[in-house]
Short mmCIF file of C-alpha atoms and ligand atoms in Angstrom, two decimals:
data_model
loop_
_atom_site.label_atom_id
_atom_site.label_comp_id
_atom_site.label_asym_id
_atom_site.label_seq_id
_atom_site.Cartn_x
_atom_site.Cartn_y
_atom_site.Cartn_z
CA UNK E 1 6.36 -9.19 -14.48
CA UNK E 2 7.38 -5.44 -13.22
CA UNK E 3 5.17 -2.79 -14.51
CA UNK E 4 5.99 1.16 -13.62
CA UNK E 5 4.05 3.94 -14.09
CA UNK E 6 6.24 6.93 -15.41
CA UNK E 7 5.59 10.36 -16.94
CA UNK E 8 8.62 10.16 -19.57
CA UNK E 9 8.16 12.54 -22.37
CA UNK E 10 5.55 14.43 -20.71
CA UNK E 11 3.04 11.95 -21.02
CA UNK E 12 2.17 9.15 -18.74
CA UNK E 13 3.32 5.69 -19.81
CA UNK E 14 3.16 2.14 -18.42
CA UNK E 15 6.86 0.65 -18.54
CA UNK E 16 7.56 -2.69 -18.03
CA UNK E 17 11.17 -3.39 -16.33
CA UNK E 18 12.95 -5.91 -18.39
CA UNK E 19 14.25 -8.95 -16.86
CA UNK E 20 17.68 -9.01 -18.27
CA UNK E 21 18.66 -5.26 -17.50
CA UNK E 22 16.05 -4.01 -14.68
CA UNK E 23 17.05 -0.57 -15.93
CA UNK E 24 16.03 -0.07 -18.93
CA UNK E 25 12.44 0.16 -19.66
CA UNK E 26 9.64 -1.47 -22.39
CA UNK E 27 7.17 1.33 -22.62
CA UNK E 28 3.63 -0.20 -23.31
CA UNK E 29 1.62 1.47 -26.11
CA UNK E 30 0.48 5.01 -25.83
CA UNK E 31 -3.30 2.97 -25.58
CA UNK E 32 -1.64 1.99 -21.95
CA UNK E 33 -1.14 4.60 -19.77
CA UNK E 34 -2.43 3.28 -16.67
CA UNK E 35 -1.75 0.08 -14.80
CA UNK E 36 -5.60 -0.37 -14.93
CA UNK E 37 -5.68 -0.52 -19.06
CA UNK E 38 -2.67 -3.54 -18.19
CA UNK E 39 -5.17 -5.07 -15.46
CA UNK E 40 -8.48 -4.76 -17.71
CA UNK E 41 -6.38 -6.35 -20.58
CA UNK E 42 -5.53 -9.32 -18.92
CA UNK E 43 -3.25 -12.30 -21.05
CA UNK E 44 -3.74 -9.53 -23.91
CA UNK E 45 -0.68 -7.04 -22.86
CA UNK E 46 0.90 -6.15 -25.90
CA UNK E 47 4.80 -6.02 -25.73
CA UNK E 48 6.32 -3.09 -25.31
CA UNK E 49 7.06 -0.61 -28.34
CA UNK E 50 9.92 1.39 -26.97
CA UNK E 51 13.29 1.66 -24.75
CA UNK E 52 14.61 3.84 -22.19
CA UNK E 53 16.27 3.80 -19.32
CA UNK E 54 14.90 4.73 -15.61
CA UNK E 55 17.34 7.89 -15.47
CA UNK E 56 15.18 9.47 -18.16
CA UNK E 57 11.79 8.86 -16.39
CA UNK E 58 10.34 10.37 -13.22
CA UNK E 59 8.50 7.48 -11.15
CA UNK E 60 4.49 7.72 -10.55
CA UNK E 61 2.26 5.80 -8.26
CA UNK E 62 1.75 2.24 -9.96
CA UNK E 63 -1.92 3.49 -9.82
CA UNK E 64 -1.86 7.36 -9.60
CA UNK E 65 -6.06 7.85 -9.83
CA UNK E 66 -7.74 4.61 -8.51
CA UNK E 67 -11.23 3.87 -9.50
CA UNK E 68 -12.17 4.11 -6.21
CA UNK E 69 -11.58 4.24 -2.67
CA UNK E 70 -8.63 1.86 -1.09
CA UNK E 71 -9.79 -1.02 1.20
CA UNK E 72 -8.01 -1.24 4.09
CA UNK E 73 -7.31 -3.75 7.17
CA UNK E 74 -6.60 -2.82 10.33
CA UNK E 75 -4.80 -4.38 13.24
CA UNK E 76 -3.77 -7.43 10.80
CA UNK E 77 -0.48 -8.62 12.72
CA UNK E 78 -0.89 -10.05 16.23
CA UNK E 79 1.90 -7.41 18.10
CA UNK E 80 0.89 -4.24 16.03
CA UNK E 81 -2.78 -5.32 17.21
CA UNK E 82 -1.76 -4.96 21.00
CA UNK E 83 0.60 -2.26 20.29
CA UNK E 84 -2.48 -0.52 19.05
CA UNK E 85 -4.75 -1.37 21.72
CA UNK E 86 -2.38 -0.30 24.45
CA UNK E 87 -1.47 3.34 22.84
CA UNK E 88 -5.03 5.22 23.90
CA UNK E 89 -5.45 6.13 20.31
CA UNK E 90 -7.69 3.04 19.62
CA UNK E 91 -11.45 4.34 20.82
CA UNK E 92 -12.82 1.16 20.09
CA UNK E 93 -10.49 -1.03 22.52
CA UNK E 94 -11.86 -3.19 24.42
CA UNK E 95 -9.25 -5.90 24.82
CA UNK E 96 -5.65 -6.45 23.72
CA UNK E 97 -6.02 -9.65 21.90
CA UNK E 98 -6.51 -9.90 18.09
CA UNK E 99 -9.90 -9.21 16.21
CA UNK E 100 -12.32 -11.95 15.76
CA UNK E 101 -13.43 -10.72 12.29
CA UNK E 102 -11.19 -8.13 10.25
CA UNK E 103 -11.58 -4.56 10.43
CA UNK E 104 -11.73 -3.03 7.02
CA UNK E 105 -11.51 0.78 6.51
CA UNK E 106 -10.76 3.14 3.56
CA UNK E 107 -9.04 5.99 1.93
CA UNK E 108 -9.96 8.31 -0.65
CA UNK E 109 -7.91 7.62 -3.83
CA UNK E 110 -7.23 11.51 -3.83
CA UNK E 111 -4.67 10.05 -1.17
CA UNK E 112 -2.61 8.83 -3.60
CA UNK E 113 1.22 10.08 -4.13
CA UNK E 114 4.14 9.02 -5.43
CA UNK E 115 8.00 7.53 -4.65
CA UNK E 116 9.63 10.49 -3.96
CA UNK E 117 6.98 12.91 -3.49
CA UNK E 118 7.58 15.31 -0.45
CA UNK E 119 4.61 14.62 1.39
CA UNK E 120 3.37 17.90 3.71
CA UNK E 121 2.64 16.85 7.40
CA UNK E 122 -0.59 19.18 7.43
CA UNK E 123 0.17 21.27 10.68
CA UNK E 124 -2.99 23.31 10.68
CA UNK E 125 -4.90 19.51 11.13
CA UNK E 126 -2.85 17.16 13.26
CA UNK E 127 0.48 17.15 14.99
CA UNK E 128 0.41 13.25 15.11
CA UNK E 129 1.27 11.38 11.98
CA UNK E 130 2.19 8.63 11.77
CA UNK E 131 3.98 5.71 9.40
CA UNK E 132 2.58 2.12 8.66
CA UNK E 133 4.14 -0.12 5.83
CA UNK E 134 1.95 -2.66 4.15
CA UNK E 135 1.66 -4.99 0.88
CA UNK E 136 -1.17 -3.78 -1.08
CA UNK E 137 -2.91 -6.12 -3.02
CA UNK E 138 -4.39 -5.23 -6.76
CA UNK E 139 -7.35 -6.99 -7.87
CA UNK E 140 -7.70 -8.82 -11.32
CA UNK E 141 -11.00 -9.25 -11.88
CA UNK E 142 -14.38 -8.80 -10.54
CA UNK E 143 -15.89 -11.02 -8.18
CA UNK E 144 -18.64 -11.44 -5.59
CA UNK E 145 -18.70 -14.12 -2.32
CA UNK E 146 -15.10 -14.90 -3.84
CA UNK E 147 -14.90 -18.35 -1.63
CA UNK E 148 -11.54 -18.54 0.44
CA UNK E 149 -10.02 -21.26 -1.94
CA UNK E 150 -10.72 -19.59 -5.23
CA UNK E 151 -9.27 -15.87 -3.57
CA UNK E 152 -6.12 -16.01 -5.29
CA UNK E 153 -7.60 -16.13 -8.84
CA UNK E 154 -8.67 -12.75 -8.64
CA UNK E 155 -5.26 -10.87 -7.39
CA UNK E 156 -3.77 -9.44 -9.97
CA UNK E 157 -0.68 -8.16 -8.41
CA UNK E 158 0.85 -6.31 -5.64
CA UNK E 159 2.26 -2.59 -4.58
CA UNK E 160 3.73 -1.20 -1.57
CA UNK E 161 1.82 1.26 0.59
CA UNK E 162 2.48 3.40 3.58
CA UNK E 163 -0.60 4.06 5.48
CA UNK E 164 -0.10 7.22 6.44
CA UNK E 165 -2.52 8.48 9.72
CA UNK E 166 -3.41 11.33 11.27
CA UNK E 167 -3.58 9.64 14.94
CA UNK E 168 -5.42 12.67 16.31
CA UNK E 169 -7.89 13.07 14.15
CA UNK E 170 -8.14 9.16 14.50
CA UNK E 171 -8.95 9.24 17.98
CA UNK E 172 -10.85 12.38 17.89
CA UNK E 173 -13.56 11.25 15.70
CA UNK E 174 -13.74 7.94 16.79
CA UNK E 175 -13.52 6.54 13.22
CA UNK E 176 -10.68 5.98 10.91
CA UNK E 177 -11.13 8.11 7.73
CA UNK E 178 -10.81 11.80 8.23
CA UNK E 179 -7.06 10.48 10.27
CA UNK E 180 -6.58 8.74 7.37
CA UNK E 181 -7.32 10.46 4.17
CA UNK E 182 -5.86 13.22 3.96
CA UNK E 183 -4.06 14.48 0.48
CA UNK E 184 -0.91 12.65 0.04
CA UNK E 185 -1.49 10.14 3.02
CA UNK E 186 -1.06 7.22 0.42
CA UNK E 187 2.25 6.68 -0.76
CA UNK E 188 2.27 3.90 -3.37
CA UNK E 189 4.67 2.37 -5.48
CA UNK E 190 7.37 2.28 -7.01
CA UNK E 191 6.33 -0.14 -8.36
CA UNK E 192 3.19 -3.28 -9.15
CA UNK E 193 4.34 -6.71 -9.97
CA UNK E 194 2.68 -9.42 -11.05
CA UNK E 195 0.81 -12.53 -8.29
CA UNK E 196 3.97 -14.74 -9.51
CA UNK E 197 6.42 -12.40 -7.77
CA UNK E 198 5.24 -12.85 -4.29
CA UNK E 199 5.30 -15.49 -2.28
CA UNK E 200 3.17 -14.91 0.64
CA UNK E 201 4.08 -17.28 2.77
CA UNK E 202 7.93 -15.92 3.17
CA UNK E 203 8.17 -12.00 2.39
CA UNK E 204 10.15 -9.62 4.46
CA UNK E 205 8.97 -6.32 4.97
CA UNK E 206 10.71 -3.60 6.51
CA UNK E 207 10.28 0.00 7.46
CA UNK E 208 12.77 2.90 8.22
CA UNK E 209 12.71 6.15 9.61
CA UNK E 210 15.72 7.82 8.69
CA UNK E 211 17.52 4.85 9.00
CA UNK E 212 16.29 3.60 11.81
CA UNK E 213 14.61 0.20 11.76
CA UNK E 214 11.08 0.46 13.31
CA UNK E 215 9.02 -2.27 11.66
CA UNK E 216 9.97 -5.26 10.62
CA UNK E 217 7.95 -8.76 9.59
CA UNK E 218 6.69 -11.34 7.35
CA UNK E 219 3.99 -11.94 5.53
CA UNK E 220 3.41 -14.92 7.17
CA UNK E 221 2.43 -13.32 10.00
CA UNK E 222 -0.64 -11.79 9.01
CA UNK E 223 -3.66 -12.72 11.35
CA UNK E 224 -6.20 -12.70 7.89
CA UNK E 225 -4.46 -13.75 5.30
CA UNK E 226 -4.70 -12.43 1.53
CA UNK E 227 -7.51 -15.03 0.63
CA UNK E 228 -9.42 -14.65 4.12
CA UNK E 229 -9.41 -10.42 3.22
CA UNK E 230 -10.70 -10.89 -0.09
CA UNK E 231 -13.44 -13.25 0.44
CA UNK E 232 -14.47 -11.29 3.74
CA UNK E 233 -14.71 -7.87 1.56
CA UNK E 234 -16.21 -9.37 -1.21
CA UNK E 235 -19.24 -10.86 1.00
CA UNK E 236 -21.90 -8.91 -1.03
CA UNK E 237 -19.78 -6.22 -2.25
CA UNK E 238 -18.46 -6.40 -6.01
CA UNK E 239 -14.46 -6.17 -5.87
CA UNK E 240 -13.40 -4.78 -9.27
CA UNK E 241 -10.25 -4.96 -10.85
CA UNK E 242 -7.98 -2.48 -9.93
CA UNK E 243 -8.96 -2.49 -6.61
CA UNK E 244 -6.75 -2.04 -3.88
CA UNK E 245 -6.40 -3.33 -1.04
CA UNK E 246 -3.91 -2.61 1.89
CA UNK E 247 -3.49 -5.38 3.80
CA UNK E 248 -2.18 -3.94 7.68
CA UNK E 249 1.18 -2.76 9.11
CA UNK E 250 2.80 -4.84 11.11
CA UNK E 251 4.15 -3.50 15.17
CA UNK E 252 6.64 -0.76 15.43
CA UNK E 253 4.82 2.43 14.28
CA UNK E 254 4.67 5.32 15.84
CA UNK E 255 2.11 5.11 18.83
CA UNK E 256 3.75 1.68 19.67
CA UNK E 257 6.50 3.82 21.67
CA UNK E 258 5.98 5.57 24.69
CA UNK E 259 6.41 8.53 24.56
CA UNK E 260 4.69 8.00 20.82
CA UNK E 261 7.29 9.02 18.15
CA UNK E 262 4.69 11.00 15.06
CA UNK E 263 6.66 11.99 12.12
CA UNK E 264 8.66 15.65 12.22
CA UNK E 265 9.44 17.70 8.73
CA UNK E 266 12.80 16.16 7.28
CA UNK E 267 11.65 12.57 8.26
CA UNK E 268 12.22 9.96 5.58
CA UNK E 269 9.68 6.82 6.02
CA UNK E 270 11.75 3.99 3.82
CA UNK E 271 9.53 0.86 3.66
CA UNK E 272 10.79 -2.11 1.40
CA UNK E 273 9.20 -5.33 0.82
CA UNK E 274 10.94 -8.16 -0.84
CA UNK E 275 10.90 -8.27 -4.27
CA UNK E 276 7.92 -5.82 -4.39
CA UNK E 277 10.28 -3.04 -4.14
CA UNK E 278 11.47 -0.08 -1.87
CA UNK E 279 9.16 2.90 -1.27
CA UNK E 280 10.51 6.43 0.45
CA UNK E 281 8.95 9.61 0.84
CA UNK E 282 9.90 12.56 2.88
CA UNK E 283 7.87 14.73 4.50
CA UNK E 284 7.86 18.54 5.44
MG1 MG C 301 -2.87 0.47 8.07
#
């Protein structure tokens, strides 16, 4: 299933897209307005309880206020790893091959913005930002030590994300938050689909700055892989549902070129992942 968050009406709604016409719309009950009242129901999503189509609806974030912050994993594809260690911008480098265990970071929720939204570059606190595409992963239910071979039962879903970073303020501090979560540095959406929708052995995701190809992979290629990032996070930590997590940008971003290409105001970061849907955002 397709599930978008809209505001239609001046409310927000959950709409699910329907799978004869993808553009018309099966608004959830009122009771639904988040994704997360969809996740905590479970097999008990009602159907939906009225029509439209998309040209009457402006598009949200699939999750506009997460619970809480989103996990992260960093350096997850072998070339963007050495691509990364090479730039100067990674103050923790001390080789160029992949990490032994993954590196898991966050971002504030307040990061959170939507397809479309005009996303402002934040002169007065970097002059380096920078792009990554990744599948973001939406957890189902709660679970501690989830064990590697029961990981998939607790994925609800996934969303696209670009990761935006501050790469100075990266560097800088020698830690990846403050470059990380600033407001509007997480473009989400359009929009969450259900665990059956992906297959993540053999999905394509791209990414496009003004319609230039810069990243390009498959999910395949991830060094952890969707179960190995769940159980790792969930080693003593409760994952809850509706939890997020972002699972790494592949090579190709911005400090993988030399000189290092940061985003300028006009630039418009398209990132599409197969079936999961195309995400752009342009930023001033
Ligand atoms: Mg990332």
């Amino acid at each position: 299933m397709r599930f978008l968050t809209v505001r239609y009406e001046g409310q927000q709604r959950v709409a699910i897209e329907a799978e004869s016409d993808p553009h018309q719309l099966g608004f959830l009950p009122p009771a639904f307005s988040s994704l997360l009242d969809v996740i905590d129901a479970g097999d008990e999503v009602p159907a939906p309880v009225e029509w439209a189509v998309f040209d009457d609806v402006q598009l949200l974030a699939p999750i506009p206020c997460p619970r809480r912050n989103i996990l992260c994993v960093g350096m997850n594809y072998c070339e963007h790893s050495i691509e990364f260690s090479q730039s100067g911008f990674d103050t923790s480098a001390t080789t160029t091959s992949q990490p032994e265990f993954p590196i898991i970071f966050s971002k504030f929720g307040s990061s959170v913005v939507g397809p479309g939204e005009i996303i402002d570059l934040l002169p007065h606190v970097t002059s380096q930002v920078d792009y990554e595409a990744e599948l973001a992963v939406l957890i189902g239910k709660q679970g501690r030590d989830i064990p590697v071979d029961k990981a998939m039962d607790f994925v609800w879903g996934y969303t696209v994300i670009n990761d935006v970073t501050a790469r100075d303020r990266q560097k800088r501090h020698r830690q990846w938050l403050l470059g990380k979560t600033p407001d509007g540095f997480c473009p989400m959406g359009p929009r969450a689909v259900t665990r059956d929708e992906v297959d993540l052995s053999d999905t394509r995701l791209t990414c496009y700055v003004n319609d230039e190809l810069r990243q390009e992979a498959n999910t395949r290629e991830l060094i952890f892989s969707v179960p190995e990032i769940i159980s790792v996070i969930s080693e003593g930590f409760t994952l809850q549902p509706g939890d997020l997590i972002a699972t790494g940008t592949p090579a190709g971003v911005g400090i993988g070129y030399d000189p290092p290409r940061f985003l300028k105001p006009g630039d418009c970061v398209r990132i599409e992942i197969s079936n999961v849907g195309i995400l752009e955002n342009t930023f001033k």
